[in-house]
Coordinates of C-alpha atoms and ligand atoms in Angstrom, one line a residue:
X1 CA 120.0 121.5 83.0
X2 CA 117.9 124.7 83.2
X3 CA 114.9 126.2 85.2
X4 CA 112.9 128.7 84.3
X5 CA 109.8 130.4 85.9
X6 CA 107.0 131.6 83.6
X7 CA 104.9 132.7 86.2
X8 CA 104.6 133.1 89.8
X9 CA 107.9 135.3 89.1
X10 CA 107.9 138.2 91.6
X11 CA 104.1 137.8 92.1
X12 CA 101.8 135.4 93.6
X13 CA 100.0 133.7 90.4
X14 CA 99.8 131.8 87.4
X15 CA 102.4 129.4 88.7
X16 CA 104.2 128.1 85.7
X17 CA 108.1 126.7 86.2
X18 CA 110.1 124.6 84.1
X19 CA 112.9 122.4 84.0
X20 CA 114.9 121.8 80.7
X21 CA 117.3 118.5 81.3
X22 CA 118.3 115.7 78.8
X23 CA 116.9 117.9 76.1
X24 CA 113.2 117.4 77.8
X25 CA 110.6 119.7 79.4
X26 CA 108.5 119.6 82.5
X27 CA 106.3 122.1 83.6
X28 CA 105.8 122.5 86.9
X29 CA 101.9 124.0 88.3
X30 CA 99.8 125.6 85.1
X31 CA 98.4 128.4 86.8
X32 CA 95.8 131.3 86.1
X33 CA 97.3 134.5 86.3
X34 CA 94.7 136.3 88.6
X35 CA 94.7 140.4 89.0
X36 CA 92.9 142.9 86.1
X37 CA 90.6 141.1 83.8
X38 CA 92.0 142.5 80.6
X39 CA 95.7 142.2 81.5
X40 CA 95.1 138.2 83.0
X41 CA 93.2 137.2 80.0
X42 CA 96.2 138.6 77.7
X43 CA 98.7 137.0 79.6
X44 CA 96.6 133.2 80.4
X45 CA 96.2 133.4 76.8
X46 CA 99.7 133.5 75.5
X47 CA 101.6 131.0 76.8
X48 CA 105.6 131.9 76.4
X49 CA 106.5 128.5 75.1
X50 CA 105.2 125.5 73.2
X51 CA 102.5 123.1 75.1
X52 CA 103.2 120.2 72.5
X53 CA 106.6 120.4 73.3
X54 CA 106.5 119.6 77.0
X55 CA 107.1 115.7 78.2
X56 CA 104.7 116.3 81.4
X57 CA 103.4 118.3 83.8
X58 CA 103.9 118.1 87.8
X59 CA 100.8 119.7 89.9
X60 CA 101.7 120.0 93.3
X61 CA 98.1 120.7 94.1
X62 CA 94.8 122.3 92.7
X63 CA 94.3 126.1 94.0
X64 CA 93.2 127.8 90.4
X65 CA 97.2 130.1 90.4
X66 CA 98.8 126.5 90.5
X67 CA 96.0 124.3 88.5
X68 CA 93.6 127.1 86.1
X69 CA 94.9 127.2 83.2
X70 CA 96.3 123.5 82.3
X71 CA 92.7 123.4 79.9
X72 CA 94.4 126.2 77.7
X73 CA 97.5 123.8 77.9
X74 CA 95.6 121.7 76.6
X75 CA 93.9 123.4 74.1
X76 CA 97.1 124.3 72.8
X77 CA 98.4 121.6 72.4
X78 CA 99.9 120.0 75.1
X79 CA 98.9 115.5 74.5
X80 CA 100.9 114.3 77.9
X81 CA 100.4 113.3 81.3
X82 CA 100.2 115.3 84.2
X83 CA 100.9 113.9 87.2
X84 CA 99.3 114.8 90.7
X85 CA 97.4 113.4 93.9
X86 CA 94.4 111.5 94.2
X87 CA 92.9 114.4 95.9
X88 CA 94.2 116.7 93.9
X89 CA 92.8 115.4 90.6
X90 CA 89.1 115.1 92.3
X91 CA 89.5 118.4 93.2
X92 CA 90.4 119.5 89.9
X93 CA 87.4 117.6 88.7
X94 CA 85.0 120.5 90.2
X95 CA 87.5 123.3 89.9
X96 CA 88.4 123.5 86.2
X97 CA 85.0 122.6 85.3
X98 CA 83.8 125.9 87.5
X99 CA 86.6 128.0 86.3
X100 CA 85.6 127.1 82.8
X101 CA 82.0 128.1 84.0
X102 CA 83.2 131.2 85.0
X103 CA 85.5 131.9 81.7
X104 CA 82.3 131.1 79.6
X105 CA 79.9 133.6 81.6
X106 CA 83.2 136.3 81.5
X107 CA 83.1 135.8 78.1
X108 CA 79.0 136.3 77.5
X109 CA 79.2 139.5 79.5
X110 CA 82.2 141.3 77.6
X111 CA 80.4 140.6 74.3
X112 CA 77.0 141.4 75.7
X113 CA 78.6 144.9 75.8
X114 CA 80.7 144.5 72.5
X115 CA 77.3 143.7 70.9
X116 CA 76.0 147.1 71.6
X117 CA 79.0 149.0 70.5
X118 CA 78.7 146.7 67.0
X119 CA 82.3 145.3 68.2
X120 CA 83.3 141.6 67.2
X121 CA 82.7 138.8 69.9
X122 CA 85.4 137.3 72.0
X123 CA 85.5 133.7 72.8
X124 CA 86.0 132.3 76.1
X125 CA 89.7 132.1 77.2
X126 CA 88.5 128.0 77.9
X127 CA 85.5 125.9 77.3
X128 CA 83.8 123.1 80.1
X129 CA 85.1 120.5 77.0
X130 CA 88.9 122.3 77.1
X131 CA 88.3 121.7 81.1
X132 CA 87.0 118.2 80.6
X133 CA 90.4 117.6 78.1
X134 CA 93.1 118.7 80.5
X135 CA 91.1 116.6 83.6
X136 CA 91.2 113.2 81.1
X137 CA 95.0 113.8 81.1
X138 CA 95.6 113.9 85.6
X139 CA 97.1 110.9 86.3
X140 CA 97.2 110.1 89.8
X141 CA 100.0 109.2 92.4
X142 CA 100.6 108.3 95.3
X143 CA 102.0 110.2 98.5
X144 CA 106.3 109.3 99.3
X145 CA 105.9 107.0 96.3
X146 CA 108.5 107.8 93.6
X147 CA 107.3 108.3 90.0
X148 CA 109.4 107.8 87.2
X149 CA 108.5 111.3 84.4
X150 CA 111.2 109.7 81.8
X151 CA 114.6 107.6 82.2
X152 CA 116.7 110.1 84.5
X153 CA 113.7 112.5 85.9
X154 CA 111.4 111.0 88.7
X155 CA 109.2 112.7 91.5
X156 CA 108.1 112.0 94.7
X157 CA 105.2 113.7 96.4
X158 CA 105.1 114.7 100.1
X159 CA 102.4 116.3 101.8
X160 CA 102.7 120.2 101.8
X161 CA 100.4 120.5 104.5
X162 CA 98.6 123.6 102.9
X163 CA 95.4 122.0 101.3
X164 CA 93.8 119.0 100.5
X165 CA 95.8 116.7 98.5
X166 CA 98.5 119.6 98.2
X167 CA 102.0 118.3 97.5
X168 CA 105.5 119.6 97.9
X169 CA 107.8 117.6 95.4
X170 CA 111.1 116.2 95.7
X171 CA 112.7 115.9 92.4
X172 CA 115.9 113.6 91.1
X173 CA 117.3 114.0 88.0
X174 CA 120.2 112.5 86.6
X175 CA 122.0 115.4 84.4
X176 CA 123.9 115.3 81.0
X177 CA 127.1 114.5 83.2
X178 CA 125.4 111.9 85.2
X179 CA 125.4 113.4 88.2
X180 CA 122.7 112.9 90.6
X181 CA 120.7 116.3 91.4
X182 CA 118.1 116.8 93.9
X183 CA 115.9 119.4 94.1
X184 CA 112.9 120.7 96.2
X185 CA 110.0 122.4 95.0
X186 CA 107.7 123.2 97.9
X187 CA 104.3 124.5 95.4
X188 CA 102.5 126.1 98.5
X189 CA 103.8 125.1 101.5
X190 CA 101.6 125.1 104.8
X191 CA 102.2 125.6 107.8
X192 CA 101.9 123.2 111.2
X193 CA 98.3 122.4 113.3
X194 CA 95.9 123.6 110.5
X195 CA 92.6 122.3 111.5
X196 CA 92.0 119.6 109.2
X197 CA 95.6 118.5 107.9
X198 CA 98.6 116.8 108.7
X199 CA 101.4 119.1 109.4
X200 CA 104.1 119.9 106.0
X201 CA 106.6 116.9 105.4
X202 CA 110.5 117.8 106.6
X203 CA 112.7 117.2 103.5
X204 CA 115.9 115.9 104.9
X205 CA 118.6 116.8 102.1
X206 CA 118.6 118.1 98.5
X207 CA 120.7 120.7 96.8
X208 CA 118.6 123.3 94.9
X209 CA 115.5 124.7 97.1
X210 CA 112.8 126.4 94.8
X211 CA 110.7 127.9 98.1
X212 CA 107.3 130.0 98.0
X213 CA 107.4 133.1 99.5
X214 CA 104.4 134.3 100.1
X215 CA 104.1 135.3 103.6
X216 CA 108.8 135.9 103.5
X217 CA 108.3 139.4 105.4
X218 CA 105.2 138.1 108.0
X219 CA 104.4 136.3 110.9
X220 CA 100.6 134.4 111.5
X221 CA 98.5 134.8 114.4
X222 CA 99.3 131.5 116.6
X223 CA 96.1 128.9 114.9
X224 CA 95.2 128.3 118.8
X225 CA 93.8 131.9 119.3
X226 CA 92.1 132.2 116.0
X227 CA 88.8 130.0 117.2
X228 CA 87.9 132.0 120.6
X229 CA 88.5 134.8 118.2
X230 CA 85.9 133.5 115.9
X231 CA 83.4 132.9 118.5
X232 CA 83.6 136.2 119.9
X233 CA 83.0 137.9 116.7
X234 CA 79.6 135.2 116.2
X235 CA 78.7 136.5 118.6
X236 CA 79.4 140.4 119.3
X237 CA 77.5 140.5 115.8
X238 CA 74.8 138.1 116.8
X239 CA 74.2 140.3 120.0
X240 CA 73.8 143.3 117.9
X241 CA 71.2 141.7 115.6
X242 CA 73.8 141.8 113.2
X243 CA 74.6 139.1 109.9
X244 CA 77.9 137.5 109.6
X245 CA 79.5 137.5 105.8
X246 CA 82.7 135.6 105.5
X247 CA 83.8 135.8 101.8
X248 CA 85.7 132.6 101.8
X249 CA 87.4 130.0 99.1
X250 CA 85.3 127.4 98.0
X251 CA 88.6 125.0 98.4
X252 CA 89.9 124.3 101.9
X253 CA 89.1 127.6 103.4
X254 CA 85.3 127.0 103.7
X255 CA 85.5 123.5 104.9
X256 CA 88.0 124.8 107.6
X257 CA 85.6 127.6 108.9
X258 CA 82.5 125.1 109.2
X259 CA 84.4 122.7 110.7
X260 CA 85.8 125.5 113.4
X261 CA 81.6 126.6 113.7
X262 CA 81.1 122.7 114.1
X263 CA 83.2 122.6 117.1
X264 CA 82.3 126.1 118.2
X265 CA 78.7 124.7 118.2
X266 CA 79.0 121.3 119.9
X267 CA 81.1 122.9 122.9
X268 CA 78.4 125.5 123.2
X269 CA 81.0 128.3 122.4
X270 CA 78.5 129.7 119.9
X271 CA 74.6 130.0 120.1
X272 CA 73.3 126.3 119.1
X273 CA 70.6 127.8 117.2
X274 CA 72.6 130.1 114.9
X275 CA 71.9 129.8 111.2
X276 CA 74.9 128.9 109.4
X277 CA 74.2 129.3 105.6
X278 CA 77.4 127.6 102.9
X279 CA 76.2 129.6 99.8
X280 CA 78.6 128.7 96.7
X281 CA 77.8 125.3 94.4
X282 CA 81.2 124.6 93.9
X283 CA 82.1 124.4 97.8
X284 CA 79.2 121.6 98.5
X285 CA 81.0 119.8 95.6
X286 CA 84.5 120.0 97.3
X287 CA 83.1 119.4 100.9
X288 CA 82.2 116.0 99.2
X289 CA 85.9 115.4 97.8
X290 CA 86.9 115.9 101.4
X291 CA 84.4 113.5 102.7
X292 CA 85.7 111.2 100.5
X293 CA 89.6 111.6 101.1
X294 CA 89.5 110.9 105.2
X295 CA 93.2 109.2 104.9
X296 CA 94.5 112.9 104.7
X297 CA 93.1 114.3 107.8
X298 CA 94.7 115.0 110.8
X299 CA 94.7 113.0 114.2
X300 CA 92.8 115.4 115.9
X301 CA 89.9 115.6 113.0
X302 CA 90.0 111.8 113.1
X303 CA 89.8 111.7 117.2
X304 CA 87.1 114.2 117.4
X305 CA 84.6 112.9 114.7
X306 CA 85.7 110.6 112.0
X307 CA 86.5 107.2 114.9
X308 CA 83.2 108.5 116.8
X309 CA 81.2 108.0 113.1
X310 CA 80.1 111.9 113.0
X311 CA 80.5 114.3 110.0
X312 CA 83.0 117.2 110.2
X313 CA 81.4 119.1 108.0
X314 CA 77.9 119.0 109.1
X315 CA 75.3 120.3 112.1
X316 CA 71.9 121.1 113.1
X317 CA 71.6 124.2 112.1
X318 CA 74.3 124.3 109.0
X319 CA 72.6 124.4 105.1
X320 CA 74.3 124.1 102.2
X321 CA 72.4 126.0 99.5
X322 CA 73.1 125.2 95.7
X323 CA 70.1 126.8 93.9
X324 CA 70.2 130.4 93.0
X325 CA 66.6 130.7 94.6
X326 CA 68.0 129.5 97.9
X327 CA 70.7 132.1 97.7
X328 CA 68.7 135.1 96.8
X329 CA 66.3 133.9 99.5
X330 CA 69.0 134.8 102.3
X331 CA 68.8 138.4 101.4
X332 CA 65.1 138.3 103.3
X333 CA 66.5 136.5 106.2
X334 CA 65.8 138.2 109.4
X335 CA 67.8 138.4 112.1
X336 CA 71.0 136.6 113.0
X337 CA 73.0 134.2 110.7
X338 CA 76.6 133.3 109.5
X339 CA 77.1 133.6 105.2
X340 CA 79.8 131.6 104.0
X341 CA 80.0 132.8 100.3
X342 CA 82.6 132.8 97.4
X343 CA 84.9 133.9 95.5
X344 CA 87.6 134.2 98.2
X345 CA 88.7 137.4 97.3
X346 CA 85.4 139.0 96.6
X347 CA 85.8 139.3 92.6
X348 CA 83.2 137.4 91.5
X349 CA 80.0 134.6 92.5
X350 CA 77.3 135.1 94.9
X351 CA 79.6 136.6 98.0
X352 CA 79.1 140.3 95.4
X353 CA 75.8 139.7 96.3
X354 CA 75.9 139.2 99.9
X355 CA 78.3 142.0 100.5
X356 CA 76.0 144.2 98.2
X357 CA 72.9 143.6 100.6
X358 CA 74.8 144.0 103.7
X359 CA 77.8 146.3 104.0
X360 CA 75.8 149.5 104.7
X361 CA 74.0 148.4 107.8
X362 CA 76.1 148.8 110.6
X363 CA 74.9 146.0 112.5
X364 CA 76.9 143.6 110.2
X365 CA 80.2 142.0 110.5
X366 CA 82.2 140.8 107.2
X367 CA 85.1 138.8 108.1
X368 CA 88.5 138.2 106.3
X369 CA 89.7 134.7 106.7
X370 CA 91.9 134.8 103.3
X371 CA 94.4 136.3 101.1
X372 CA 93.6 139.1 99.1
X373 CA 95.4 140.1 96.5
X374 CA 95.5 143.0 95.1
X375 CA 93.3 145.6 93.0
X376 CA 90.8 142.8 94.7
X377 CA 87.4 143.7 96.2
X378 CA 88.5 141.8 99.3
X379 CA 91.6 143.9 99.5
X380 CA 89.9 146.9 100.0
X381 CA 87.6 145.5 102.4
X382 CA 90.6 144.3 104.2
X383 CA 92.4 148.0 103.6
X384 CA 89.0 149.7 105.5
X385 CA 88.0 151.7 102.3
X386 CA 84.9 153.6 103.4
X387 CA 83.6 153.5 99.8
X388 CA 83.7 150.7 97.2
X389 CA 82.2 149.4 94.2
X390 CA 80.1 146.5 93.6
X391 CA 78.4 145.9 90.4
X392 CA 79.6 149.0 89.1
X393 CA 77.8 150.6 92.3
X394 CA 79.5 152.8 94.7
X395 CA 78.0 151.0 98.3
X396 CA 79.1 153.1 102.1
X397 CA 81.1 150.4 104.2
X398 CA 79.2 150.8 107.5
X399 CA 79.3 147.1 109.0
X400 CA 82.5 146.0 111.1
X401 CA 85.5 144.6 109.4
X402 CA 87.0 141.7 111.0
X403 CA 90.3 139.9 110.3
X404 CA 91.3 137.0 111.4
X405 CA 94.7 135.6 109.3
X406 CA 95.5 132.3 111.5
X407 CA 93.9 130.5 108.6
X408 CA 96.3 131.0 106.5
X409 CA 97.1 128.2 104.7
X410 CA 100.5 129.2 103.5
X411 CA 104.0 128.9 105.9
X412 CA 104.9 132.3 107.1
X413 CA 108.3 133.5 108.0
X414 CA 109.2 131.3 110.3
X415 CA 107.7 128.5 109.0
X416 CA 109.9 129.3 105.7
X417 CA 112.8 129.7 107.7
X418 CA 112.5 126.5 109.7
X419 CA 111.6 124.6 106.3
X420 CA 114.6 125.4 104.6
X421 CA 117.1 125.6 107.6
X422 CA 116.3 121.7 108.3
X423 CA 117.2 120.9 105.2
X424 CA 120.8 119.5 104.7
X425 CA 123.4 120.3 101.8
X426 CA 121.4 123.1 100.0
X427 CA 123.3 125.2 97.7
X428 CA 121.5 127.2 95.8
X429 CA 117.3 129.0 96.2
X430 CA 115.4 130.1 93.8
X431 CA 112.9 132.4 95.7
X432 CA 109.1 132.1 93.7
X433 CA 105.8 132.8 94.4
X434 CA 105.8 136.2 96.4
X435 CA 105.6 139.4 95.5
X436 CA 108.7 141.7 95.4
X437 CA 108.5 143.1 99.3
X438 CA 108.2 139.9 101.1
X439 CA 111.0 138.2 98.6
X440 CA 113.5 140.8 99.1
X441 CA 112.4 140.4 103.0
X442 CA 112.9 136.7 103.2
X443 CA 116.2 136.9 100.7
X444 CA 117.5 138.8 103.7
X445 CA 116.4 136.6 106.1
X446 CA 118.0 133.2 104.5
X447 CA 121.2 135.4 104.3
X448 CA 121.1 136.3 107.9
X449 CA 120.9 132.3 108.3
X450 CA 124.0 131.4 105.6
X451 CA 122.5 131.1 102.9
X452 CA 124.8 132.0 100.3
X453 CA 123.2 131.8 96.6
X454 CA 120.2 133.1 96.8
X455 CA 117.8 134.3 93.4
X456 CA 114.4 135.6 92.5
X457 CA 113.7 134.6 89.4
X458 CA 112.2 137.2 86.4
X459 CA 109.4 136.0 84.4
X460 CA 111.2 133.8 81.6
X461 CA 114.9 134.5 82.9
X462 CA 116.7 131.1 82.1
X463 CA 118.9 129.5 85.0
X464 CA 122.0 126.6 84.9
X465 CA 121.7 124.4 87.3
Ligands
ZN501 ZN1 97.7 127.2 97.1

């Protein structure tokens, strides 16, 4: 039996791991490699193995690194099932269909350029039909339910705690010697009192841990801080006249800040007639997934609004804008609001926009609520560049820069730590989804706490289990 990462190996995207047993594959996440356009493109295009030759696929959850590019799967070739949650495969519904969106548009603006330099068009690395392909072939499953992938291979999803839906996956297989292996892949795991989910599931026993690792060489601010912290930043920048941009994702992130603003809002913690403005088409389409899916939140969400018959994701003075009008209208507002505008990481949609029309005044605040990879736009918010492009512009960054990073939806140090430490009989951890600094960090750190066999993959780098 053999695993095998091809992606997510000593970096943070394009998830992609496999397990060869009983002469059968299963791919594990399909993800987009995210980073440089011309050096993602290249390596989503080329997949290092054969689609039609895989039995299934496994998708712990639907973030674009884990989910993005199952429609070139797909496309490629791949005919089977791939297995995830109920949520997750909603989710996906929006998602790939917007990635696909955005692949399409990527596509019209390299060859509007080629055109001019008489070069041959590109096509788009997927199509909305490639999307709609790869979302006829989820299948969905249940939570703690086990799911047989062929005679000798089965999967049970647990909740990972990290997004909606998101799954961490206890695996059994029974080897060519008929031994019994279990093994724990934990996708993204999250961490404990998110606002919105139920805390990560505590795997009791299993032999092989494949762990994230993310956040291996960092500790979170505490979640309880994190909204006074908001509200004081609503309103040092409302005080000053000032606009509030939070670049956010349209998945999970957004709906976690408006439902912070809601309760900001009803306890009076924030002006009541602030204008809260949701700017990004695909986040009203996932705040309905979550509307839908209330057996996955938390007591406290269910306490506070969902038993007393009131929307979390909605207040007086909130507006979800889909048209393009609406959202170019926002650049004449006057006076104080909040902008809640994607991509996450600032590399493409309307939040360009936004940040183009209010960096340089000094009354502004943007806020970082997300990861940021990097050679992002968001990273060099986040990294206080004075100067950065937008739109091929060079813009002055004269408005505040905030950070607040307790809404992280990804375990940190500790979290890791205390995830794999409660786990009995482990012998062996593959270390995935990190890059180098923070694997080499958290390496030391299992060591410290007796772990023993310890690796971090290399893209394509073939392990016995
Ligand atoms: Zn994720």
């Amino acid at each position: 039996m053999q695993f095998v990462s091809y992606g997510a190996a000593r970096e943070v995207t394009g998830s992609k791991h496999m397990f060869v047993a009983n002469g059968k594959k299963v791919l594990f996440d399909c993800g987009s490699f995210q980073g440089r356009r011309d050096e993602a493109r290249a390596k989503n295009e080329k997949l290092p193995f054969n689609p039609s030759e895989l039995t299934a696929v496994v998708l712990s959850h639907a973030h674009i690194d884990h989910s993005g590019n199952l429609p070139t799967l797909v496309k490629q070739g791949f005919k089977g099932p791939i297995y995830c949650t109920a949520a997750t495969k909603d989710l996906c519904d929006y998602m790939l269909r917007d990635s696909a969106f955005i692949q399409e548009k990527e596509a019209q603006y390299i060859n509007e350029k080629k055109a001019k330099k008489g070069e041959p068009p590109i096509e788009p690395l997927y199509t909305e039909k490639d999307a709609d392909d790869a979302i006829k072939q989820l299948r969905e499953v249940n939570f703690n339910e086990k799911t047989e992938i062929y005679p000798g291979f089965s999967v049970t999803f647990r909740e990972a705690g990290h997004i909606l839906g998101a799954a961490l996956i206890e695996i059994e297989v029974i080897d060519e010697n008929a031994q019994l292996k279990k093994i724990v892949f934990t996708g993204d795991l999250g961490r404990k009192g998110l606002p919105l989910l139920r805390d990560p599931y505590e795997v009791p026993e299993a032999e092989i841990l494949i762990t994230e690792s993310t956040y291996g060489n960092r500790l979170h601010e505490s979640f309880v801080d994190a909204e006074s912290k908001l509200a004081e930043i609503i309103n040092k920048t409302a005080a000053k006249g000032g606009k509030l941009i939070i670049p956010a994702f349209a998945l999970e992130r957004t709906q976690e800040i408006v439902y912070s603003l809601n309760k900001l809002s009803k306890n009076g913690k924030i002006p009541q007639d602030l204008p809260v403005y949701v700017d990004s088409p695909l986040a009203v389409n996932v705040t309905e997934v979550f509307k839908k899916h209330k057996e996955f939140y938390d007591q406290e969400t269910l306490k506070e609004f969902v038993n007393d018959k009131q929307d979390p994701f909605s207040f007086a003075r909130l507006t979800y804008i889909t048209s393009v009008d609406d959202s170019k209208a926002l650049n004449n507002h006057i006076g104080p609001c909040i902008i809640i505008s994607a991509s996450g990481m600032c590399e493409f949609g309307r939040i360009l926009h936004h940040l183009r029309n209010n960096i340089e005044d000094h009354r502004n605040t943007v806020l970082i609520v997300g990861y940021m990879a990097e050679n992002t736009l968001g990273r060099k918010l986040l990294e206080k560049e004075r100067k950065v492009n937008i739109f091929g512009k060079p813009y002055e960054v004269n408005c505040t820069v905030e950070v607040i990073d307790a809404y992280s939806a990804h375990a940190d140090r500790s979290d890791l730590l205390s995830f794999a430490t409660h786990i009995k009989g482990i012998k062996k951890v593959f270390l995935v989804h990190g890059e180098e600094k923070a694997q080499m960090a958290f390496k030391d750190a299992l060591t410290q706490n007796g772990f023993k066999w310890i690796q971090i993959p290399q893209f394509g780098e073939v392990f016995e289990l």
